[in-house]
Tab-separated table of C-alpha atoms in Angstrom:
chain	number	residue	atom	x	y	z
A	1175	PHE	CA	93.336	-93.682	0.294
A	1176	ASN	CA	93.648	-96.876	-1.359
A	1177	ASN	CA	94.674	-96.377	-5.084
A	1178	GLY	CA	93.865	-100.114	-6.221
A	1179	ILE	CA	97.437	-101.073	-5.702
A	1180	GLY	CA	98.088	-100.079	-2.258
A	1181	ILE	CA	97.514	-97.509	0.366
A	1182	GLU	CA	98.216	-93.825	-0.575
A	1183	VAL	CA	98.286	-90.575	1.344
A	1184	LEU	CA	96.945	-87.558	-0.165
A	1185	GLU	CA	97.719	-85.262	2.508
A	1186	GLU	CA	99.856	-84.436	5.829
A	1187	ASN	CA	98.696	-81.706	8.404
A	1188	ASN	CA	100.374	-81.230	11.526
A	1189	TYR	CA	99.326	-78.480	13.913
A	1190	TYR	CA	100.448	-76.483	17.036
A	1191	PRO	CA	97.844	-77.229	20.098
A	1192	PHE	CA	95.952	-74.041	19.128
A	1193	GLY	CA	95.492	-74.643	15.213
A	1194	LEU	CA	98.119	-73.218	13.239
A	1195	LYS	CA	99.601	-75.098	10.829
A	1196	HIS	CA	103.358	-76.255	11.038
A	1197	GLU	CA	105.156	-75.258	7.811
A	1198	GLY	CA	108.590	-76.349	6.204
A	1199	TYR	CA	107.980	-80.529	6.501
A	1200	ASN	CA	104.366	-80.785	5.385
A	1201	ILE	CA	105.525	-82.662	2.208
A	1202	LEU	CA	101.945	-83.645	0.612
A	1203	THR	CA	99.840	-80.785	0.642
A	1204	GLY	CA	96.456	-82.888	-1.011
A	1205	ASN	CA	93.937	-81.354	-3.149
A	1206	PRO	CA	93.544	-77.542	-2.086
A	1207	ALA	CA	89.787	-77.657	-2.568
A	1208	TYR	CA	89.599	-79.953	0.249
A	1209	LYS	CA	89.106	-77.214	3.507
A	1210	TYR	CA	88.041	-79.500	6.381
A	1211	ARG	CA	91.258	-79.750	8.540
A	1212	TYR	CA	91.784	-78.707	12.147
A	1213	ASN	CA	89.528	-80.288	14.376
A	1214	GLY	CA	87.360	-81.273	11.218
A	1215	LYS	CA	86.328	-77.739	10.526
A	1216	GLU	CA	86.072	-75.792	7.336
A	1217	LEU	CA	89.375	-73.052	6.460
A	1218	GLN	CA	87.784	-69.979	4.968
A	1219	GLN	CA	90.959	-69.493	2.595
A	1220	GLU	CA	90.063	-65.745	2.270
A	1221	THR	CA	90.909	-65.110	5.953
A	1222	GLY	CA	92.648	-68.020	7.356
A	1223	GLN	CA	89.858	-68.542	10.069
A	1224	TYR	CA	87.993	-71.510	10.805
A	1225	ASP	CA	84.469	-71.768	10.751
A	1226	TYR	CA	82.895	-73.400	13.913
A	1227	GLY	CA	79.156	-72.654	13.437
A	1228	ALA	CA	78.653	-69.930	15.760
A	1229	ARG	CA	82.078	-67.986	15.639
A	1230	PHE	CA	85.024	-67.899	13.384
A	1231	TYR	CA	88.534	-68.993	15.184
A	1232	MET	CA	91.763	-67.670	14.309
A	1233	PRO	CA	94.364	-70.400	14.591
A	1234	ASP	CA	97.178	-67.556	14.317
A	1235	ILE	CA	96.357	-66.232	17.702
A	1236	GLY	CA	94.540	-68.773	19.085
A	1237	ARG	CA	91.359	-66.620	19.675
A	1238	TRP	CA	87.941	-66.621	18.174
A	1239	GLY	CA	86.971	-63.467	15.908
A	1240	VAL	CA	84.204	-62.213	17.871
A	1241	ALA	CA	83.208	-62.430	21.315
A	1242	ASP	CA	81.563	-65.639	22.931
A	1243	PRO	CA	77.688	-65.538	22.689
A	1244	LEU	CA	77.912	-66.803	26.493
A	1245	ALA	CA	80.405	-64.217	27.942
A	1246	GLU	CA	78.191	-63.280	30.971
A	1247	GLN	CA	78.530	-66.576	32.317
A	1248	TYR	CA	82.403	-66.762	31.734
A	1249	ARG	CA	83.298	-63.533	33.278
A	1250	ARG	CA	87.147	-64.510	34.651
A	1251	TRP	CA	87.866	-65.238	30.685
A	1252	SER	CA	88.423	-63.298	27.842
A	1253	PRO	CA	85.218	-63.379	25.606
A	1254	PHE	CA	87.539	-64.172	22.777
A	1255	ASN	CA	89.614	-67.186	24.286
A	1256	TYR	CA	89.380	-70.898	23.005
A	1257	ALA	CA	88.817	-74.185	24.613
A	1258	MET	CA	89.722	-71.902	28.006
A	1259	ASN	CA	93.205	-71.548	27.054
A	1260	ASN	CA	93.844	-75.441	26.993
A	1261	PRO	CA	93.275	-76.857	23.639
A	1262	ILE	CA	95.578	-80.045	24.365
A	1263	MET	CA	92.843	-80.991	27.074
A	1264	PHE	CA	89.468	-79.696	25.278
A	1265	ILE	CA	88.146	-79.168	22.062
A	1266	ASP	CA	84.941	-76.697	21.402
A	1267	PRO	CA	82.738	-78.078	18.873
A	1268	ASP	CA	81.173	-74.426	18.019
A	1269	GLY	CA	82.589	-71.519	19.612
A	1270	ARG	CA	80.149	-71.679	22.829
A	1271	GLY	CA	80.499	-72.986	26.841
A	1272	THR	CA	81.806	-75.887	28.808
A	1273	GLU	CA	81.288	-76.852	32.175
A	1274	SER	CA	81.374	-80.373	33.714
A	1275	THR	CA	78.470	-81.595	35.741
A	1276	HIS	CA	78.961	-83.427	39.031
A	1277	THR	CA	76.413	-85.253	40.707
A	1278	ASP	CA	76.213	-87.974	44.078
A	1279	LYS	CA	75.895	-91.586	43.699
A	1280	PHE	CA	71.969	-91.223	43.555
A	1281	GLY	CA	72.578	-89.244	40.483
A	1282	ASN	CA	71.335	-86.072	42.246
A	1283	VAL	CA	73.193	-82.851	40.528
A	1284	VAL	CA	75.343	-81.455	43.133
A	1285	LYS	CA	77.702	-79.057	41.000
A	1286	VAL	CA	78.095	-77.472	37.571
A	1287	ILE	CA	81.412	-76.087	37.118
A	1288	GLU	CA	82.808	-73.640	34.860
A	1289	ASP	CA	86.074	-75.544	33.699
A	1290	GLY	CA	86.202	-76.418	29.905
A	1291	ASP	CA	85.067	-79.775	30.527
A	1292	LEU	CA	81.600	-80.978	29.434
A	1293	GLY	CA	82.070	-84.221	31.516
A	1294	VAL	CA	79.456	-85.919	33.637
A	1295	TYR	CA	80.753	-87.248	36.985
A	1296	ARG	CA	79.233	-89.297	39.283
A	1297	HIS	CA	80.718	-89.630	42.926
A	1298	ASN	CA	80.900	-92.297	45.711
A	1299	GLY	CA	78.853	-90.012	48.696
A	1300	ASN	CA	75.534	-88.449	49.098
A	1301	THR	CA	74.832	-84.823	48.278
A	1302	GLN	CA	76.978	-83.472	51.277
A	1303	GLU	CA	80.053	-86.189	50.953
A	1304	THR	CA	80.111	-85.073	47.133
A	1305	LYS	CA	80.606	-81.374	47.957
A	1306	GLN	CA	83.342	-82.212	50.365
A	1307	GLU	CA	85.017	-84.414	47.859
A	1308	LEU	CA	84.834	-81.814	45.418
A	1309	ASN	CA	86.228	-79.309	47.815
A	1310	GLN	CA	89.129	-81.554	48.465
A	1311	LYS	CA	89.862	-83.014	45.093
A	1312	TYR	CA	88.766	-80.720	42.134
A	1313	SER	CA	91.472	-78.488	40.234
A	1314	LYS	CA	91.551	-77.425	37.171
A	1315	ASP	CA	94.003	-80.201	36.204
A	1316	ASN	CA	91.496	-82.843	38.064
A	1317	THR	CA	88.201	-81.546	36.922
A	1318	SER	CA	86.764	-85.056	37.867
A	1319	GLY	CA	87.206	-84.251	41.208
A	1320	GLY	CA	87.232	-87.565	42.455
A	1321	GLY	CA	84.347	-88.458	40.175
A	1322	GLU	CA	84.033	-91.412	38.110
A	1323	ARG	CA	83.206	-90.199	34.310
A	1324	MET	CA	79.745	-91.550	33.113
A	1325	GLY	CA	79.515	-89.629	29.850
A	1326	ARG	CA	78.858	-85.685	28.742
A	1327	THR	CA	76.846	-83.354	28.036
A	1328	LEU	CA	76.373	-81.345	24.547
A	1329	VAL	CA	76.230	-77.967	26.114
A	1330	TRP	CA	77.425	-76.582	29.567
A	1331	ASN	CA	73.809	-75.813	31.085
A	1332	SER	CA	71.893	-78.882	30.515
A	1333	PHE	CA	71.418	-79.029	34.174
A	1334	THR	CA	71.166	-75.587	35.416
A	1335	GLU	CA	68.098	-73.568	36.402
A	1336	PHE	CA	66.529	-72.135	33.174
A	1337	ASP	CA	66.401	-68.760	34.748
A	1338	GLY	CA	70.568	-68.301	33.737
A	1339	SER	CA	71.472	-68.227	37.310
A	1340	GLY	CA	73.719	-71.166	36.581
A	1341	LYS	CA	72.402	-73.129	39.762
A	1342	GLU	CA	72.548	-76.804	39.466
A	1343	ALA	CA	69.295	-78.843	39.177
A	1344	GLY	CA	68.086	-82.047	38.447
A	1345	LYS	CA	68.897	-86.004	38.690
A	1346	ILE	CA	70.527	-88.038	36.177
A	1347	ASN	CA	69.209	-91.835	35.572
A	1348	PHE	CA	72.955	-93.072	34.697
A	1349	GLY	CA	72.962	-96.223	32.026
A	1350	SER	CA	69.191	-94.955	31.339
A	1351	PHE	CA	68.184	-94.405	27.439
A	1352	GLN	CA	64.794	-93.190	28.573
A	1353	ALA	CA	65.247	-89.832	26.110
A	1354	ARG	CA	66.679	-91.721	22.896
A	1355	ASP	CA	63.898	-94.300	23.078
A	1356	TRP	CA	61.136	-91.545	23.876
A	1357	LEU	CA	62.472	-89.427	20.565
A	1358	ASN	CA	62.643	-92.752	18.525
A	1359	ASN	CA	58.858	-93.476	19.481
A	1360	PHE	CA	58.250	-89.671	18.784
A	1361	SER	CA	59.462	-89.386	15.562
A	1362	ASP	CA	57.749	-92.718	14.470
A	1363	ALA	CA	54.200	-90.846	15.747
A	1364	ILE	CA	54.843	-88.030	13.736
A	1365	SER	CA	56.174	-89.666	10.793
A	1366	LYS	CA	52.818	-91.751	10.701
A	1367	ASP	CA	50.874	-88.662	11.284
A	1368	THR	CA	52.639	-87.180	8.546
A	1369	GLU	CA	51.815	-89.573	6.555
A	1370	ALA	CA	48.285	-90.339	7.118
A	1371	ASN	CA	47.529	-86.581	7.184
A	1372	GLY	CA	49.661	-84.668	5.364
A	1373	GLY	CA	52.857	-82.442	7.132
A	1374	PHE	CA	50.406	-79.240	7.790
A	1375	VAL	CA	48.068	-81.465	9.553
A	1376	ALA	CA	51.071	-83.345	11.768
A	1377	ARG	CA	52.718	-80.146	12.285
A	1378	MET	CA	49.337	-78.949	13.860
A	1379	ASN	CA	48.589	-81.798	15.699
A	1380	TYR	CA	51.869	-81.766	17.169
A	1381	ALA	CA	51.686	-77.828	18.549
A	1382	TRP	CA	48.456	-78.844	19.956
A	1383	ASN	CA	49.545	-81.718	21.911
A	1384	GLY	CA	53.018	-80.485	23.082
A	1385	GLY	CA	51.983	-78.111	25.741
A	1386	GLY	CA	52.366	-78.760	29.684
A	1387	GLY	CA	50.812	-82.310	30.372
A	1388	ASP	CA	50.581	-83.168	26.630
A	1389	LYS	CA	51.109	-86.296	25.271
A	1390	TYR	CA	54.366	-84.778	23.285
A	1391	ASP	CA	55.401	-83.111	26.302
A	1392	TYR	CA	58.452	-85.168	27.538
A	1393	LYS	CA	59.038	-82.728	30.650
A	1394	THR	CA	55.965	-83.799	32.246
A	1395	GLN	CA	55.588	-87.539	30.579
A	1396	ASN	CA	59.230	-88.725	31.763
A	1397	GLY	CA	58.108	-88.620	35.376
A	1398	ASP	CA	60.963	-86.770	36.802
A	1399	GLY	CA	60.545	-82.933	35.519
A	1400	LEU	CA	62.259	-80.704	33.449
A	1401	TYR	CA	65.891	-81.507	34.499
A	1402	ALA	CA	65.692	-85.542	34.474
A	1403	GLY	CA	68.464	-86.565	32.703
A	1404	SER	CA	68.920	-89.970	30.546
A	1405	GLN	CA	70.957	-90.314	27.338
A	1406	ILE	CA	70.215	-89.121	23.996
A	1407	ALA	CA	72.746	-91.194	22.797
A	1408	GLU	CA	75.536	-93.349	24.176
A	1409	GLY	CA	77.293	-92.009	26.667
A	1410	VAL	CA	75.672	-88.049	25.847
A	1411	TYR	CA	72.788	-87.110	28.463
A	1412	ALA	CA	70.560	-84.517	27.860
A	1413	SER	CA	67.997	-82.962	30.135
A	1414	ALA	CA	63.808	-83.302	29.628
A	1415	ARG	CA	64.244	-79.511	28.822
A	1416	ASP	CA	66.842	-80.289	26.261
A	1417	VAL	CA	64.748	-83.295	25.102
A	1418	GLY	CA	61.807	-81.531	24.618
A	1419	ASN	CA	63.156	-78.712	22.350
A	1420	PHE	CA	65.021	-81.307	20.280
A	1421	ALA	CA	61.837	-83.236	19.627
A	1422	ALA	CA	60.089	-79.699	18.561
A	1423	GLY	CA	62.979	-79.516	15.664
A	1424	ARG	CA	62.055	-83.386	14.706
A	1425	ALA	CA	58.643	-82.831	14.360
A	1426	ALA	CA	59.467	-79.501	11.949
A	1427	ALA	CA	61.913	-81.498	10.102
A	1428	ILE	CA	59.688	-85.013	9.755
A	1429	THR	CA	56.238	-82.833	8.668
A	1430	GLY	CA	58.737	-80.695	6.041
A	1431	GLN	CA	58.252	-77.495	7.605
A	1432	ASP	CA	61.053	-75.049	6.377
A	1433	LYS	CA	63.741	-74.543	8.940
A	1434	MET	CA	63.949	-70.625	8.878
A	1435	ASN	CA	59.905	-70.500	9.049
A	1436	PHE	CA	60.196	-72.775	11.887
A	1437	MET	CA	62.931	-71.107	14.175
A	1438	LEU	CA	60.730	-67.509	13.223
A	1439	ASN	CA	57.559	-69.671	14.665
A	1440	ALA	CA	59.765	-70.804	17.826
A	1441	GLY	CA	60.869	-67.626	18.519
A	1442	GLY	CA	57.615	-65.850	17.975
A	1443	PHE	CA	56.188	-68.016	20.275
A	1444	ASN	CA	58.574	-67.352	22.942
A	1445	ILE	CA	58.223	-63.722	22.520
A	1446	SER	CA	54.480	-64.000	22.801
A	1447	GLY	CA	54.758	-65.190	26.351
A	1448	ASN	CA	54.154	-68.837	24.818
A	1449	SER	CA	50.822	-67.868	23.625
A	1450	LYS	CA	48.992	-70.686	21.065
A	1451	MET	CA	46.324	-68.494	19.932
A	1452	GLY	CA	48.232	-65.454	19.745
A	1453	LEU	CA	50.647	-67.376	17.507
A	1454	ILE	CA	47.902	-68.804	15.457
A	1455	PHE	CA	45.659	-65.407	14.950
A	1456	ASN	CA	48.710	-62.898	14.709
A	1457	ASN	CA	51.001	-65.181	13.283
A	1458	SER	CA	52.973	-62.326	11.042
A	1459	HIS	CA	53.491	-60.156	14.280
A	1460	TRP	CA	55.024	-62.503	16.397
A	1461	LYS	CA	57.349	-63.885	13.718
A	1462	SER	CA	58.388	-60.311	12.358
A	1463	GLU	CA	59.490	-59.649	16.093
A	1464	ALA	CA	61.234	-62.781	15.912
A	1465	GLN	CA	63.057	-61.691	12.721
A	1466	LYS	CA	63.904	-58.415	14.549
A	1467	ALA	CA	65.482	-60.328	17.100
A	1468	GLY	CA	67.965	-62.071	14.547
A	1469	PHE	CA	70.558	-64.688	14.338
A	1470	PRO	CA	71.333	-66.794	16.378
A	1471	ALA	CA	67.821	-67.586	18.094
A	1472	TYR	CA	65.464	-65.080	16.780
A	1473	GLY	CA	63.584	-64.393	20.216
A	1474	GLU	CA	64.164	-67.832	21.561
A	1475	HIS	CA	66.347	-68.804	24.526
A	1476	PHE	CA	69.928	-69.711	22.986
A	1477	ASN	CA	70.000	-73.336	24.391
A	1478	SER	CA	66.397	-73.925	23.585
A	1479	ASN	CA	67.129	-72.722	19.829
A	1480	LEU	CA	70.321	-74.967	19.620
A	1481	PHE	CA	68.517	-78.200	20.676
A	1482	GLN	CA	65.694	-77.358	18.103
A	1483	ARG	CA	68.329	-76.860	15.301
A	1484	LEU	CA	70.048	-80.278	16.541
A	1485	GLY	CA	66.504	-81.852	16.640
A	1486	TYR	CA	65.610	-80.537	12.890
A	1487	GLU	CA	69.162	-81.770	11.859
A	1488	ASN	CA	68.739	-84.877	14.001
A	1489	VAL	CA	72.348	-84.543	15.647
A	1490	THR	CA	72.852	-86.243	18.853
A	1491	THR	CA	76.386	-86.216	19.471
A	1492	ALA	CA	79.474	-83.905	19.761
A	1493	GLN	CA	80.593	-85.575	16.849
A	1494	GLY	CA	77.875	-84.901	14.607
A	1495	ILE	CA	77.747	-81.172	15.973
A	1496	ILE	CA	81.113	-80.597	14.334
A	1497	LYS	CA	80.615	-82.741	11.334
A	1498	LYS	CA	77.293	-80.756	10.578
A	1499	SER	CA	78.014	-77.364	11.935
A	1500	LYS	CA	77.711	-75.620	8.770
A	1501	ILE	CA	74.514	-76.988	8.297
A	1502	ILE	CA	73.336	-76.449	11.697
A	1503	TRP	CA	74.382	-72.967	11.530
A	1504	GLY	CA	73.342	-72.679	7.839
A	1505	ASP	CA	71.453	-69.081	8.129
A	1506	LYS	CA	74.231	-67.028	9.798
A	1507	LYS	CA	74.877	-64.051	7.286
């Protein structure tokens, strides 16, 4: 802090790797009202836990207070582990899962590995050669497996099959900002529609034009399908599926739709089997079903709901997730 005379240190905090604060030599205690500390997370003074959004973290024992919502995908680990028990190498932005993504030289996704690393790595060979290289070089201490780090994903399964099998899928167009550029154009179009016709009409226009093959359906408009990958921000790769859900959140925010109302509609739409007519003519029923499904996804797929939340808050980076986690997950009781 610059006090007008010089730089003044207001607070000093030193931490053990898992987040417990050192005691005995942190001389400058700072403002006790400031609670954002380890990893930039808010410390809950009453419990001594950090609020990561999806879960609360206990730095004294290096564990989460509740089970991992993706525990079924991480059966070799305790559902309460933090950052694969390696907080020096990895950081967990919000208490969910992490895996590294590997492609061949053409960008074809070859392997998605459960290892705590959200990095995206491009290898120099074709698909078969990349698999061989991973078999030879990959280890828990060498998660690149011989590949070049091209960026990262925001979630572990951006480039896996939607059926939950974890099977790798898609092709990443390295260096491309197609996702970011499309979202910018999409946001401009929704904003203009809102200015011209009002939020409700613009929202209905999006709803009717956001289905398969429609002009607001990025999954078909991008030209490479559901798992086509490009950058949503500098060095951050997302699949077309992620971008479509992000766009839904942006449309809701731009048109002034209440966030909870939006998520209940999205969850109800998924529960209804994606029936537009059902959601329109039996809206209260499907929203009620979504309410019963409850936090965090309200009947929507978890990752779909996450990207809808990110779109609503216009968050495209891991740093943004950390900084805005309390807003992103503000409906948590």
